[in-house]
mmCIF file of C-alpha atoms and ligand atoms in Angstrom:
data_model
loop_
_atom_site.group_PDB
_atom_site.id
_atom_site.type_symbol
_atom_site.label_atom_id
_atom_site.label_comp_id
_atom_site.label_asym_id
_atom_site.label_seq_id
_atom_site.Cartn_x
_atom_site.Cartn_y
_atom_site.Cartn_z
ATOM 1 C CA UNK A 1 -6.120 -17.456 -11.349
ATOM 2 C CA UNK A 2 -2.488 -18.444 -11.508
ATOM 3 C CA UNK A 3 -1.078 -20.469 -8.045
ATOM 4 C CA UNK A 4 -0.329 -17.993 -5.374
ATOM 5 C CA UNK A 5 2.734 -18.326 -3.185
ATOM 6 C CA UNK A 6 2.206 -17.890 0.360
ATOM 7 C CA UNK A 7 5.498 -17.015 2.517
ATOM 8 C CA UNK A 8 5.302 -16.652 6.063
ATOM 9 C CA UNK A 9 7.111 -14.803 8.661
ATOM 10 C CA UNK A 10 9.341 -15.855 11.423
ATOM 11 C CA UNK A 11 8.598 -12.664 13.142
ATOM 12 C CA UNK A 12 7.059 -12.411 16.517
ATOM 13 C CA UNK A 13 4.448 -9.721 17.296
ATOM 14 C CA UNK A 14 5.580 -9.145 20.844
ATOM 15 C CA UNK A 15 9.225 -8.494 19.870
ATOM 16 C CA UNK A 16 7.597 -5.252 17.415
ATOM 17 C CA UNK A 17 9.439 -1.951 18.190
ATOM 18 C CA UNK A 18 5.808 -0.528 16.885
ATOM 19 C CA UNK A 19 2.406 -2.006 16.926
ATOM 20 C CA UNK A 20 -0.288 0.062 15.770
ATOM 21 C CA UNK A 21 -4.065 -0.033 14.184
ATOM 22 C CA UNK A 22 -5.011 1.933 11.642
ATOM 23 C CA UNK A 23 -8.726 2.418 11.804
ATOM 24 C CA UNK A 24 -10.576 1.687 8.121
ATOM 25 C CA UNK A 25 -10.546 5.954 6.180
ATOM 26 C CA UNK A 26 -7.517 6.537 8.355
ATOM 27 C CA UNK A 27 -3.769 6.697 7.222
ATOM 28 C CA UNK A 28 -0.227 6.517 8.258
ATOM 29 C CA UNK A 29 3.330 8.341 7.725
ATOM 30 C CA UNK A 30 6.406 6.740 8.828
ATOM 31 C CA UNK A 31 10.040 6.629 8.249
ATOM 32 C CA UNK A 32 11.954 3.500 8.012
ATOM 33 C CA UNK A 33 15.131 2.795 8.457
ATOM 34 C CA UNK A 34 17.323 0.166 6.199
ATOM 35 C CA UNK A 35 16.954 -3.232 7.560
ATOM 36 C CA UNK A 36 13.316 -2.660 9.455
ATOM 37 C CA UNK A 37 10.857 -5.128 8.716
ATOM 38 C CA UNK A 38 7.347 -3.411 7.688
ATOM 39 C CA UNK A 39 4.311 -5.705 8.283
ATOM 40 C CA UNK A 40 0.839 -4.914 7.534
ATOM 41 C CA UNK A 41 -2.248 -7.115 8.668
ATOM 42 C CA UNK A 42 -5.464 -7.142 7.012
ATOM 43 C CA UNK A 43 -7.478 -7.713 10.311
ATOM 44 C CA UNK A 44 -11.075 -8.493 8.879
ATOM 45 C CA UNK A 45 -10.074 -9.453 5.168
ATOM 46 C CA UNK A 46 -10.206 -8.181 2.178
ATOM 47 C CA UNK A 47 -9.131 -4.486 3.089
ATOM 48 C CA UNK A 48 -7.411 -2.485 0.471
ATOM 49 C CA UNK A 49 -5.045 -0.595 2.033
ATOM 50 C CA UNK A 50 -3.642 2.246 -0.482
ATOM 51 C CA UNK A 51 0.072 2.374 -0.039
ATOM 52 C CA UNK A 52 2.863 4.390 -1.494
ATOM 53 C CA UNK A 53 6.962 4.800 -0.429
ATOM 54 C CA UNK A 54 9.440 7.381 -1.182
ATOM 55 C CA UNK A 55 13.173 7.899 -0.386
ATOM 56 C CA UNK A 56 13.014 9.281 3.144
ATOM 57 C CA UNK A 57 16.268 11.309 2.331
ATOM 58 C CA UNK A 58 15.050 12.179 -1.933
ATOM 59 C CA UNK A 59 11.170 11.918 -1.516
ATOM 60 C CA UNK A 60 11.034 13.002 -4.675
ATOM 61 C CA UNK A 61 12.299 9.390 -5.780
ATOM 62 C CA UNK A 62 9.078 7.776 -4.948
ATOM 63 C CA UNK A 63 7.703 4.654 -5.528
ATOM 64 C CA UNK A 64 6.968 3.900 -9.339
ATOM 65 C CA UNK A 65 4.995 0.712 -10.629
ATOM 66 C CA UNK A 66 6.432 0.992 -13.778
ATOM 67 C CA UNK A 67 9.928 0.577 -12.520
ATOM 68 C CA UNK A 68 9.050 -2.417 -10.426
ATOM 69 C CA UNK A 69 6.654 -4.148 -13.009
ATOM 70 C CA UNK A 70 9.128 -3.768 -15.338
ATOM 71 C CA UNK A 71 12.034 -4.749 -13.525
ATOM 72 C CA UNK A 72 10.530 -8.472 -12.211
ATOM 73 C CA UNK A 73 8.293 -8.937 -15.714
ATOM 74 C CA UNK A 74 4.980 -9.491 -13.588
ATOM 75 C CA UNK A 75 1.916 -7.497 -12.951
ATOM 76 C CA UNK A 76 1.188 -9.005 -9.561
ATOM 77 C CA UNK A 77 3.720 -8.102 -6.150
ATOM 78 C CA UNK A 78 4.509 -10.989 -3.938
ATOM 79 C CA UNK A 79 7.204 -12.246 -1.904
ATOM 80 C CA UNK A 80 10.629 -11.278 -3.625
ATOM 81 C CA UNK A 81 9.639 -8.027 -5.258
ATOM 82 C CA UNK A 82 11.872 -5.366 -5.138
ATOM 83 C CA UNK A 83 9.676 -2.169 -5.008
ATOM 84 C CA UNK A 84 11.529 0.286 -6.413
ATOM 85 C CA UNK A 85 11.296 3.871 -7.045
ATOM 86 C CA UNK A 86 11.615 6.154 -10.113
ATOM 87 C CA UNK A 87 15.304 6.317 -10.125
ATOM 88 C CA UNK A 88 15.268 2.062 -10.484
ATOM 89 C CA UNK A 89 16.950 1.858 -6.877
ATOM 90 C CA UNK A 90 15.015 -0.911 -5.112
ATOM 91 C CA UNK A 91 13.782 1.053 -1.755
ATOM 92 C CA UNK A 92 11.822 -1.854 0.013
ATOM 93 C CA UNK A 93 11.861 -5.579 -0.823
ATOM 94 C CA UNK A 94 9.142 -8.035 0.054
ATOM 95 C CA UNK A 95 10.129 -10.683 2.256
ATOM 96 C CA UNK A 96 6.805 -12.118 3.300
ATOM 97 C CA UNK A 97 3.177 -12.624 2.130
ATOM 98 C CA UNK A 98 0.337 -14.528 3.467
ATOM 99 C CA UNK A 99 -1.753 -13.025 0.599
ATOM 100 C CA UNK A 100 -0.006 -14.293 -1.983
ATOM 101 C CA UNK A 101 -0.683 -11.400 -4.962
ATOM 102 C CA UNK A 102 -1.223 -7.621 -4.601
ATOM 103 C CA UNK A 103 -2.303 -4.955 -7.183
ATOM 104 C CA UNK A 104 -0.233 -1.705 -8.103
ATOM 105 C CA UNK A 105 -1.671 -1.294 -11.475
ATOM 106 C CA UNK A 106 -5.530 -0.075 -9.903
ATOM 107 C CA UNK A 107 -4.479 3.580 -8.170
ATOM 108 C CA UNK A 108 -5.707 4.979 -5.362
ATOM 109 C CA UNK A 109 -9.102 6.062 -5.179
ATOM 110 C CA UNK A 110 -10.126 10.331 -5.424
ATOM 111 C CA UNK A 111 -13.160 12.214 -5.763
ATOM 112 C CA UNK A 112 -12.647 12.680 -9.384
ATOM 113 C CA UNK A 113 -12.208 8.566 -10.091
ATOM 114 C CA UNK A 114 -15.293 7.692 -7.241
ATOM 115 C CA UNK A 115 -17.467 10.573 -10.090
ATOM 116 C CA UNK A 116 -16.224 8.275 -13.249
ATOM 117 C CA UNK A 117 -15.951 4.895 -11.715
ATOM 118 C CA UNK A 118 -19.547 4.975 -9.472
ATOM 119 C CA UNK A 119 -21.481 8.512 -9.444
ATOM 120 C CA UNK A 120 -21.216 12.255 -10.045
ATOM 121 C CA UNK A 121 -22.494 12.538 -6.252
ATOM 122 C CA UNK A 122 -19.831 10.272 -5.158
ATOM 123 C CA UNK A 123 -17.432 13.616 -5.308
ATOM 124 C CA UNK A 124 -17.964 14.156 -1.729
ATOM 125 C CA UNK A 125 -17.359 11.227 -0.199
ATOM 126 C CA UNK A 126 -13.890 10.899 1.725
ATOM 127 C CA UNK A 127 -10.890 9.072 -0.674
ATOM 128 C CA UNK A 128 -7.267 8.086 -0.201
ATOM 129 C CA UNK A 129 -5.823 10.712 -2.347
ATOM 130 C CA UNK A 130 -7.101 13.224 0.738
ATOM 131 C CA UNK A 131 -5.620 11.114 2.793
ATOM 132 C CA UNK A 132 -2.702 11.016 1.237
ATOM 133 C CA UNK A 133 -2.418 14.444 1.168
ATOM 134 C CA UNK A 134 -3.566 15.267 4.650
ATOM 135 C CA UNK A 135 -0.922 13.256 5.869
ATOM 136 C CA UNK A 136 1.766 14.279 3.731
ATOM 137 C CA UNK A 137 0.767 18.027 4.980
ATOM 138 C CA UNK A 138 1.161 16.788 8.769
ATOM 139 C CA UNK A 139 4.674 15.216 8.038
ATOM 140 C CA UNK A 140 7.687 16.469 10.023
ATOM 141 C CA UNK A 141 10.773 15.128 8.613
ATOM 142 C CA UNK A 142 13.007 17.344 6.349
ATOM 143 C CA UNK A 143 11.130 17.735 2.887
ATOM 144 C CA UNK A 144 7.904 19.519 2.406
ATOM 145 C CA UNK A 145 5.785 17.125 0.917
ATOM 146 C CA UNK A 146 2.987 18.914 -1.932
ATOM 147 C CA UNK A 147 0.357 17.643 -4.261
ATOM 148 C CA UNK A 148 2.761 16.818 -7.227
ATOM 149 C CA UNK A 149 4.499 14.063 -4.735
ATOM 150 C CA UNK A 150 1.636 11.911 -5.294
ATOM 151 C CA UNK A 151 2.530 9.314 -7.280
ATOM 152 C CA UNK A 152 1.819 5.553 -8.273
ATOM 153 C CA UNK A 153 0.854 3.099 -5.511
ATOM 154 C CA UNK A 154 0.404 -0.661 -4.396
ATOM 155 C CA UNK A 155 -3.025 -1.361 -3.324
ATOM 156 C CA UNK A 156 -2.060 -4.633 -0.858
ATOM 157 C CA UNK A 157 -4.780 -7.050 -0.115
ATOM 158 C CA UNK A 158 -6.330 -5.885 -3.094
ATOM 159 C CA UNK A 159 -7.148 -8.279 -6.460
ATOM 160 C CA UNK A 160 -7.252 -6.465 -9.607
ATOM 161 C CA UNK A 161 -7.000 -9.119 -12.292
ATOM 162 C CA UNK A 162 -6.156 -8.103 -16.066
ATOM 163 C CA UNK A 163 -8.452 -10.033 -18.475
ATOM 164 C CA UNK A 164 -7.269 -11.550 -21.534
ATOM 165 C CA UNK A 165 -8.539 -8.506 -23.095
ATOM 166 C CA UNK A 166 -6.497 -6.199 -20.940
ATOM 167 C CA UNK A 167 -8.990 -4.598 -19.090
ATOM 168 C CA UNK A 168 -8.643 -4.191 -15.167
ATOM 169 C CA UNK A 169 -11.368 -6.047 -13.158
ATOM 170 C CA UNK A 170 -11.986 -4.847 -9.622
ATOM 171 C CA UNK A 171 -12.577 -8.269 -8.064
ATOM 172 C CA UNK A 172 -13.876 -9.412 -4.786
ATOM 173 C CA UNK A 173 -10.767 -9.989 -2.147
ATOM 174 C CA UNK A 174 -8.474 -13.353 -1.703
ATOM 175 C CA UNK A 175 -7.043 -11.873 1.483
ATOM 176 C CA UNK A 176 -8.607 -13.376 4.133
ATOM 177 C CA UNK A 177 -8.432 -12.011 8.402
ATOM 178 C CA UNK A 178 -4.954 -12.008 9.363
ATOM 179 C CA UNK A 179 -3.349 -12.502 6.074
ATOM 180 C CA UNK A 180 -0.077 -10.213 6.232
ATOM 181 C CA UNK A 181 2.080 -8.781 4.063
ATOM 182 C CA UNK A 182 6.059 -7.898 5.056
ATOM 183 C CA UNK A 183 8.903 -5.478 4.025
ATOM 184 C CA UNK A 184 12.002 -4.929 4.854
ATOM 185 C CA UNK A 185 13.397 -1.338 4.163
ATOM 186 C CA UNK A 186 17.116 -1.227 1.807
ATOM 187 C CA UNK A 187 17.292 2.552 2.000
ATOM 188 C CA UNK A 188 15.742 5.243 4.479
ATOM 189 C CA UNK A 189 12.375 4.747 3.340
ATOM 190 C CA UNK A 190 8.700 6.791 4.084
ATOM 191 C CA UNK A 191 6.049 5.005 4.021
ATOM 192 C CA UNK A 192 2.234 6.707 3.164
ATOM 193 C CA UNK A 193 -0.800 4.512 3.665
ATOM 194 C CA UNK A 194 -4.572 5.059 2.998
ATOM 195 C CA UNK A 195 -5.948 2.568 4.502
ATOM 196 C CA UNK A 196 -8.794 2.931 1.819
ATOM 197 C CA UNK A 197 -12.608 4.610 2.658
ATOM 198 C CA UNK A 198 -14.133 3.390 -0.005
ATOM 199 C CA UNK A 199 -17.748 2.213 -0.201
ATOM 200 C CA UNK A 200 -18.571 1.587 -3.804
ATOM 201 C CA UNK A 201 -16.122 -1.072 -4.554
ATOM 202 C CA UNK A 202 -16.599 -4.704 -4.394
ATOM 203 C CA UNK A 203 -12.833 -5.429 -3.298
ATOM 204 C CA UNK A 204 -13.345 -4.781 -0.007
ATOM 205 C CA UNK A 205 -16.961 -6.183 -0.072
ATOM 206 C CA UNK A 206 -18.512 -2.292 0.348
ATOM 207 C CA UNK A 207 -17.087 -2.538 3.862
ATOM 208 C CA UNK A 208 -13.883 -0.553 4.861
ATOM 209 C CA UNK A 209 -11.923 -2.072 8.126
ATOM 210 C CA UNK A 210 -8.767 -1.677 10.117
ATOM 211 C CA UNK A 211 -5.553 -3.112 9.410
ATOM 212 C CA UNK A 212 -2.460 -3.797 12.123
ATOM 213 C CA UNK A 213 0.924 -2.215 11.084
ATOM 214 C CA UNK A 214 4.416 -3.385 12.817
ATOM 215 C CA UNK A 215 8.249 -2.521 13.097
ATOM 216 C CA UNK A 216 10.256 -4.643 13.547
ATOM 217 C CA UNK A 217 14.503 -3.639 14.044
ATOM 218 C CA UNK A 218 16.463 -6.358 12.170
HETATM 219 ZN ZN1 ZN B 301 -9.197 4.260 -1.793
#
């Protein structure tokens, strides 16, 4: 594995405008406003948490990988990448990482990919896209958010390593507990999280948990 940067925050938890958990199969909405700082925690390690963005005030100019893979000529996200959206406007930009390397080439996980990836009886068990999609059903700001707004996403805390022969690996973690990852919002920007169920994957060693999310104003 290539050396991993680790960048940490001057930020202090107790000065947070919002401090929340996110229980491990549960997921979060929330609108950000330009110059917020976004940090999530992976509490026990290794968590994937699923996570996708859109322009709070265009949501249909959501995240895209390619645009942000493209634009910084790496694979991996890490302090300094500007996630941007389909349009090519940067909508959040990465300003620290304890992690050091997070995957937004691996998708989030459905009951179609759990049937192909692990078993055909795996279609019942509980995946991010219906998280996703219950939460984009629950939001209240001014856009109505439907199925075809789903969309790439960053799986943070997650390692997904390309082989030389360009196949994606679904590795065990490098996040460790507490490792954090931080954000700070350019635009209005939503933010949708899955803070992933999954129990078939090795990434999160089989065993969802909870990860810590925090505002901060600038
Ligand atoms: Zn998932």
């Amino acid at each position: 594995m290539s050396e991993l940067t680790i960048t940490k925050s001057e930020l202090q938890e107790k000065d947070a405008i919002y401090n929340e958990v996110i229980p491990a199969g549960k997921g979060w909405m929330y609108d950000l406003k330009p110059g917020q700082i976004f940090r999530l925690v992976d509490l026990e390690g290794n968590q994937a948490v699923d996570t996708t963005f859109f322009s709070t005030e265009d949501p249909r100019d959501h995240y895209s990988a390619t645009m942000t893979i493209n634009s910084q000529h790496n694979i991996y996200l890490t302090t300094g990448t500007l996630l941007r959206a389909e349009s090519g406007n940067p909508l959040l930009k990465i300003t620290a990482d304890t992690c050091g390397r997070h995957d937004t080439l691996g998708g989030a996980c459905s009951p179609q990919s759990n049937t192909v990836r692990y078993a055909h009886e795996k279609i019942h068990m509980h995946a991010c896209r219906d998280t996703f999609m219950y939460h984009m059903a629950q939001y209240k700001g001014n856009y109505n958010y439907s199925k075809r707004d789903l969309a790439p996403n960053i799986n943070f805390f997650m390692n997904v390593p390309v082989t030389p022969e360009g196949d994606l690996d679904f590795a065990d973690g490098i996040s460790a507990p507490g490792r954090y990852v931080e954000m700070t919002a350019i635009v209005p920007a939503t933010v949708l999280i899955s803070n992933c169920p999954q129990l078939n994957n090795p990434c999160n060693a089989y065993n969802p948990t909870p990860v810590r999310v925090l505002v901060w104003n600038k």
